[in-house]
Amino acid sequence: MKNIVVLVSGGGTNLQALIDAQKRGELRGGEITCVISSKADAYALTRARENGIPTRVVPRKDYPDNASYSKALHEALYQEYADLIVLAGFMTILDGKIIQAFRNRIINVHPSLIPSFCGDGFYGLHVHEHALAKGVKVTGATVHFVTEICDGGPIILQKPVTVENDDTPEILQRRVMEQAEWKILPEAVSLFCEDRITVIGDRAFIDYQK
Ligand code: GAR
């Protein structure tokens, strides 16, 4: 069984999707062993506690920069024997050292079809504001490995979602979560834990036959 450590900063609906999948026996080959939050008041922590999952808080505000924060996080991840690190609404950019130490073992869920609406400054509701401003007819979500390039790592899974005429950023965000994020994140975690993902260069290949 692989130890899955989930990093969160906010509401934690993606964490909830992982917990629900685990309860249904759909997180094959892994178990959520710890939830680490960058904020002490993140509701995601309540979700973890209600489900008997150990939690830790490594507050971003206690550290002057990304490098010192990543170092503290790095230590916590070693202490937790993390095999897979899932960024589920985690709003801090990790530095190169931690990414190198856990190469191809950190995955992130992003609320657009990468390479659209991603990179620096594209997070949370802003992503949907930009998608609506551009007038795209289809958006979606992406799960990818984390590399030194923000939102630029090998793509594991993507799922498209239709944009409706009268969408607000909030309505679109909810639809992208329901129809895409909450489905592809647990699926990608399972694929990883079953050793079905191989990274070659910039691409991730999935073996469904294994
Ligand atoms: C989700 O939509 C997630 O994709 C996004 O923040 C939201 C967190 O919601 N993440 C990013 O934008 C990262 N670039 P949650 O806390 O309810 O899972």
mmCIF file of C-alpha atoms and ligand atoms in Angstrom:
data_model
loop_
_atom_site.group_PDB
_atom_site.id
_atom_site.type_symbol
_atom_site.label_atom_id
_atom_site.label_comp_id
_atom_site.label_asym_id
_atom_site.label_seq_id
_atom_site.Cartn_x
_atom_site.Cartn_y
_atom_site.Cartn_z
ATOM 1 C CA MET A 1 0.000 0.000 0.000
ATOM 2 C CA LYS A 2 1.312 3.434 -0.905
ATOM 3 C CA ASN A 3 1.106 6.295 1.597
ATOM 4 C CA ILE A 4 -0.848 9.158 0.065
ATOM 5 C CA VAL A 5 -0.263 12.578 1.655
ATOM 6 C CA VAL A 6 -2.727 15.257 0.545
ATOM 7 C CA LEU A 7 -1.731 18.947 0.699
ATOM 8 C CA VAL A 8 -4.568 21.453 1.038
ATOM 9 C CA SER A 9 -5.174 25.161 1.655
ATOM 10 C CA GLY A 10 -8.937 25.652 1.541
ATOM 11 C CA GLY A 11 -12.346 24.028 1.340
ATOM 12 C CA GLY A 12 -11.062 20.615 0.419
ATOM 13 C CA THR A 13 -13.784 19.349 -1.921
ATOM 14 C CA ASN A 14 -11.120 17.494 -3.897
ATOM 15 C CA LEU A 15 -9.855 15.954 -0.670
ATOM 16 C CA GLN A 16 -13.467 14.916 0.005
ATOM 17 C CA ALA A 17 -13.623 13.256 -3.422
ATOM 18 C CA LEU A 18 -10.499 11.276 -2.500
ATOM 19 C CA ILE A 19 -11.931 10.300 0.896
ATOM 20 C CA ASP A 20 -15.211 9.209 -0.729
ATOM 21 C CA ALA A 21 -13.339 7.162 -3.334
ATOM 22 C CA GLN A 22 -11.301 5.525 -0.575
ATOM 23 C CA LYS A 23 -14.495 4.626 1.308
ATOM 24 C CA ARG A 24 -15.917 3.024 -1.842
ATOM 25 C CA GLY A 25 -12.713 0.987 -2.210
ATOM 26 C CA GLU A 26 -11.765 2.885 -5.353
ATOM 27 C CA LEU A 27 -8.329 4.145 -4.257
ATOM 28 C CA ARG A 28 -6.701 0.952 -5.318
ATOM 29 C CA GLY A 29 -3.175 0.370 -3.989
ATOM 30 C CA GLY A 30 -3.013 3.395 -1.705
ATOM 31 C CA GLU A 31 -4.305 4.932 1.483
ATOM 32 C CA ILE A 32 -4.612 8.581 2.578
ATOM 33 C CA THR A 33 -2.289 8.566 5.585
ATOM 34 C CA CYS A 34 -2.022 12.301 6.278
ATOM 35 C CA VAL A 35 -3.491 15.662 5.277
ATOM 36 C CA ILE A 36 -1.181 18.671 5.529
ATOM 37 C CA SER A 37 -2.613 22.190 5.369
ATOM 38 C CA SER A 38 -0.858 25.488 4.704
ATOM 39 C CA LYS A 39 -3.613 27.224 6.690
ATOM 40 C CA ALA A 40 -4.747 26.397 10.232
ATOM 41 C CA ASP A 41 -8.382 27.288 9.485
ATOM 42 C CA ALA A 42 -8.771 25.357 6.231
ATOM 43 C CA TYR A 43 -12.097 23.484 6.206
ATOM 44 C CA ALA A 44 -10.261 20.602 4.526
ATOM 45 C CA LEU A 45 -8.747 19.814 7.952
ATOM 46 C CA THR A 46 -12.252 19.272 9.377
ATOM 47 C CA ARG A 47 -13.051 16.883 6.527
ATOM 48 C CA ALA A 48 -9.907 14.878 7.323
ATOM 49 C CA ARG A 49 -10.545 14.803 11.077
ATOM 50 C CA GLU A 50 -14.172 13.726 10.594
ATOM 51 C CA ASN A 51 -12.843 10.765 8.658
ATOM 52 C CA GLY A 52 -10.134 9.788 11.138
ATOM 53 C CA ILE A 53 -7.251 10.883 8.919
ATOM 54 C CA PRO A 54 -4.206 12.337 10.736
ATOM 55 C CA THR A 55 -3.616 16.027 10.022
ATOM 56 C CA ARG A 56 -0.727 18.470 10.240
ATOM 57 C CA VAL A 57 -0.551 22.211 9.742
ATOM 58 C CA VAL A 58 2.555 23.785 8.225
ATOM 59 C CA PRO A 59 1.440 27.429 8.074
ATOM 60 C CA ARG A 60 2.692 29.293 5.017
ATOM 61 C CA LYS A 61 2.556 32.585 6.911
ATOM 62 C CA ASP A 62 5.207 31.377 9.384
ATOM 63 C CA TYR A 63 7.870 31.283 6.645
ATOM 64 C CA PRO A 64 9.457 34.242 4.821
ATOM 65 C CA ASP A 65 9.716 32.631 1.365
ATOM 66 C CA ASN A 66 8.875 29.595 -0.748
ATOM 67 C CA ALA A 67 12.294 28.020 -0.190
ATOM 68 C CA SER A 68 12.091 27.964 3.624
ATOM 69 C CA TYR A 69 8.450 26.875 3.465
ATOM 70 C CA SER A 70 9.255 24.040 1.065
ATOM 71 C CA LYS A 71 12.065 22.894 3.395
ATOM 72 C CA ALA A 72 9.653 22.596 6.318
ATOM 73 C CA LEU A 73 7.145 20.787 4.131
ATOM 74 C CA HIS A 74 9.869 18.489 2.843
ATOM 75 C CA GLU A 75 10.693 17.432 6.398
ATOM 76 C CA ALA A 76 7.033 16.743 7.196
ATOM 77 C CA LEU A 77 6.681 14.632 4.039
ATOM 78 C CA TYR A 78 9.707 12.517 4.985
ATOM 79 C CA GLN A 79 8.337 12.054 8.497
ATOM 80 C CA GLU A 80 5.071 10.852 6.978
ATOM 81 C CA TYR A 81 6.842 8.371 4.634
ATOM 82 C CA ALA A 82 4.949 9.892 1.701
ATOM 83 C CA ASP A 83 4.938 7.769 -1.461
ATOM 84 C CA LEU A 84 2.557 10.066 -3.319
ATOM 85 C CA ILE A 85 1.876 13.740 -2.647
ATOM 86 C CA VAL A 86 -1.409 15.124 -3.941
ATOM 87 C CA LEU A 87 -1.879 18.889 -4.262
ATOM 88 C CA ALA A 88 -5.642 19.282 -3.838
ATOM 89 C CA GLY A 89 -6.344 23.002 -3.835
ATOM 90 C CA PHE A 90 -2.883 23.688 -2.399
ATOM 91 C CA MET A 91 -2.167 27.342 -3.086
ATOM 92 C CA THR A 92 1.604 27.541 -2.603
ATOM 93 C CA ILE A 93 4.201 27.027 -5.315
ATOM 94 C CA LEU A 94 6.823 24.462 -4.275
ATOM 95 C CA ASP A 95 10.504 25.111 -4.834
ATOM 96 C CA GLY A 96 12.835 23.059 -7.028
ATOM 97 C CA LYS A 97 14.446 21.057 -4.209
ATOM 98 C CA ILE A 98 11.237 19.434 -3.023
ATOM 99 C CA ILE A 99 10.126 18.779 -6.609
ATOM 100 C CA GLN A 100 13.456 17.081 -7.324
ATOM 101 C CA ALA A 101 13.286 15.000 -4.134
ATOM 102 C CA PHE A 102 9.825 13.713 -5.079
ATOM 103 C CA ARG A 103 10.232 13.666 -8.873
ATOM 104 C CA ASN A 104 7.107 12.232 -10.554
ATOM 105 C CA ARG A 105 5.560 11.590 -7.151
ATOM 106 C CA ILE A 106 3.733 14.910 -6.748
ATOM 107 C CA ILE A 107 0.458 15.385 -8.615
ATOM 108 C CA ASN A 108 -1.738 18.454 -8.912
ATOM 109 C CA VAL A 109 -5.321 19.027 -9.986
ATOM 110 C CA HIS A 110 -5.857 22.185 -12.049
ATOM 111 C CA PRO A 111 -9.273 23.539 -13.072
ATOM 112 C CA SER A 112 -8.698 23.988 -16.826
ATOM 113 C CA LEU A 113 -7.567 22.022 -19.844
ATOM 114 C CA ILE A 114 -3.817 22.696 -19.652
ATOM 115 C CA PRO A 115 -2.110 24.422 -21.532
ATOM 116 C CA SER A 116 -5.077 26.840 -21.455
ATOM 117 C CA PHE A 117 -5.546 29.122 -18.439
ATOM 118 C CA CYS A 118 -2.614 27.893 -16.383
ATOM 119 C CA GLY A 119 0.711 29.048 -14.953
ATOM 120 C CA ASP A 120 1.506 31.887 -12.578
ATOM 121 C CA GLY A 121 -1.607 33.681 -11.274
ATOM 122 C CA PHE A 122 -4.065 31.100 -12.620
ATOM 123 C CA TYR A 123 -5.603 29.465 -9.582
ATOM 124 C CA GLY A 124 -9.034 28.860 -8.093
ATOM 125 C CA LEU A 125 -11.834 31.128 -9.313
ATOM 126 C CA HIS A 126 -9.451 33.267 -11.444
ATOM 127 C CA VAL A 127 -9.069 30.380 -13.877
ATOM 128 C CA HIS A 128 -12.819 30.354 -14.564
ATOM 129 C CA GLU A 129 -12.969 34.169 -14.801
ATOM 130 C CA HIS A 130 -10.339 34.026 -17.552
ATOM 131 C CA ALA A 131 -12.094 31.163 -19.357
ATOM 132 C CA LEU A 132 -15.387 33.104 -19.379
ATOM 133 C CA ALA A 133 -13.659 36.351 -20.455
ATOM 134 C CA LYS A 134 -12.104 34.515 -23.401
ATOM 135 C CA GLY A 135 -15.456 32.999 -24.349
ATOM 136 C CA VAL A 136 -14.254 29.423 -24.625
ATOM 137 C CA LYS A 137 -17.040 26.915 -25.219
ATOM 138 C CA VAL A 138 -15.256 24.030 -23.546
ATOM 139 C CA THR A 139 -13.082 24.017 -20.451
ATOM 140 C CA GLY A 140 -12.329 21.230 -17.988
ATOM 141 C CA ALA A 141 -9.739 19.925 -15.557
ATOM 142 C CA THR A 142 -6.281 18.395 -15.680
ATOM 143 C CA VAL A 143 -4.310 16.172 -13.323
ATOM 144 C CA HIS A 144 -0.573 16.364 -13.929
ATOM 145 C CA PHE A 145 2.797 15.694 -12.339
ATOM 146 C CA VAL A 146 4.425 18.713 -10.745
ATOM 147 C CA THR A 147 7.694 19.930 -12.236
ATOM 148 C CA GLU A 148 9.716 23.122 -11.915
ATOM 149 C CA ILE A 149 7.464 24.675 -14.584
ATOM 150 C CA CYS A 150 4.236 25.916 -13.001
ATOM 151 C CA ASP A 151 1.363 23.715 -14.343
ATOM 152 C CA GLY A 152 3.787 22.422 -16.988
ATOM 153 C CA GLY A 153 4.444 18.818 -15.891
ATOM 154 C CA PRO A 154 3.409 15.607 -17.683
ATOM 155 C CA ILE A 155 -0.377 15.358 -18.032
ATOM 156 C CA ILE A 156 -1.956 12.251 -16.512
ATOM 157 C CA LEU A 157 -5.699 12.776 -17.125
ATOM 158 C CA GLN A 158 -7.957 15.501 -18.542
ATOM 159 C CA LYS A 159 -11.719 15.839 -18.798
ATOM 160 C CA PRO A 160 -13.661 18.446 -20.814
ATOM 161 C CA VAL A 161 -16.677 20.369 -19.478
ATOM 162 C CA THR A 162 -19.123 22.501 -21.507
ATOM 163 C CA VAL A 163 -19.377 26.237 -20.819
ATOM 164 C CA GLU A 164 -22.980 27.557 -20.803
ATOM 165 C CA ASN A 165 -24.037 31.082 -21.941
ATOM 166 C CA ASP A 166 -25.176 32.291 -18.530
ATOM 167 C CA ASP A 167 -22.327 30.822 -16.478
ATOM 168 C CA THR A 168 -20.769 32.876 -13.700
ATOM 169 C CA PRO A 169 -17.244 31.978 -12.531
ATOM 170 C CA GLU A 170 -18.797 30.326 -9.468
ATOM 171 C CA ILE A 171 -21.277 28.236 -11.480
ATOM 172 C CA LEU A 172 -18.574 27.171 -13.921
ATOM 173 C CA GLN A 173 -16.171 26.326 -11.086
ATOM 174 C CA ARG A 174 -18.777 24.077 -9.505
ATOM 175 C CA ARG A 175 -19.539 22.297 -12.807
ATOM 176 C CA VAL A 176 -15.826 21.739 -13.504
ATOM 177 C CA MET A 177 -15.396 20.286 -10.023
ATOM 178 C CA GLU A 178 -18.439 18.012 -10.215
ATOM 179 C CA GLN A 179 -18.004 16.801 -13.771
ATOM 180 C CA ALA A 180 -14.225 16.687 -13.981
ATOM 181 C CA GLU A 181 -11.986 17.305 -10.937
ATOM 182 C CA TRP A 182 -13.755 15.013 -8.469
ATOM 183 C CA LYS A 183 -13.653 12.201 -11.030
ATOM 184 C CA ILE A 184 -10.185 12.431 -12.543
ATOM 185 C CA LEU A 185 -8.276 13.151 -9.322
ATOM 186 C CA PRO A 186 -9.202 9.876 -7.547
ATOM 187 C CA GLU A 187 -8.732 8.014 -10.831
ATOM 188 C CA ALA A 188 -5.222 9.446 -11.318
ATOM 189 C CA VAL A 189 -4.307 8.637 -7.706
ATOM 190 C CA SER A 190 -5.427 5.052 -8.239
ATOM 191 C CA LEU A 191 -3.483 4.747 -11.487
ATOM 192 C CA PHE A 192 -0.362 5.995 -9.702
ATOM 193 C CA CYS A 193 -0.794 3.658 -6.730
ATOM 194 C CA GLU A 194 -1.223 0.692 -9.081
ATOM 195 C CA ASP A 195 2.017 1.637 -10.872
ATOM 196 C CA ARG A 196 0.201 2.136 -14.156
ATOM 197 C CA ILE A 197 1.808 5.479 -15.039
ATOM 198 C CA THR A 198 5.152 5.774 -16.817
ATOM 199 C CA VAL A 199 6.751 9.127 -17.529
ATOM 200 C CA ILE A 200 8.884 9.402 -20.642
ATOM 201 C CA GLY A 201 10.215 12.881 -21.301
ATOM 202 C CA ASP A 202 7.349 15.366 -21.038
ATOM 203 C CA ARG A 203 4.635 12.735 -21.398
ATOM 204 C CA ALA A 204 2.879 10.374 -19.004
ATOM 205 C CA PHE A 205 1.680 7.063 -20.438
ATOM 206 C CA ILE A 206 -0.999 4.963 -18.756
ATOM 207 C CA ASP A 207 -1.081 1.181 -18.954
ATOM 208 C CA TYR A 208 -4.720 0.089 -18.569
ATOM 209 C CA GLN A 209 -3.922 -3.569 -19.416
ATOM 210 C CA LYS A 210 -1.650 -4.391 -16.459
HETATM 211 C C1 GAR B 1 -9.997 23.462 -7.192
HETATM 212 O O1 GAR B 1 -10.812 23.913 -8.223
HETATM 213 C C2 GAR B 1 -8.597 23.173 -7.699
HETATM 214 O O2 GAR B 1 -8.570 22.639 -8.984
HETATM 215 C C3 GAR B 1 -8.017 24.563 -7.688
HETATM 216 O O3 GAR B 1 -8.506 25.159 -6.514
HETATM 217 C C4 GAR B 1 -9.745 24.571 -6.159
HETATM 218 C C5 GAR B 1 -9.639 24.039 -4.739
HETATM 219 O O4 GAR B 1 -10.877 23.549 -4.295
HETATM 220 N N1 GAR B 1 -6.572 24.514 -7.749
HETATM 221 C C6 GAR B 1 -5.845 25.391 -8.421
HETATM 222 O O5 GAR B 1 -6.314 26.345 -8.995
HETATM 223 C C7 GAR B 1 -4.348 25.137 -8.405
HETATM 224 N N2 GAR B 1 -3.703 25.867 -9.443
HETATM 225 P P1 GAR B 1 -10.989 22.518 -3.076
HETATM 226 O O6 GAR B 1 -10.184 23.080 -1.908
HETATM 227 O O7 GAR B 1 -12.470 22.514 -2.780
HETATM 228 O O8 GAR B 1 -10.476 21.177 -3.532
#
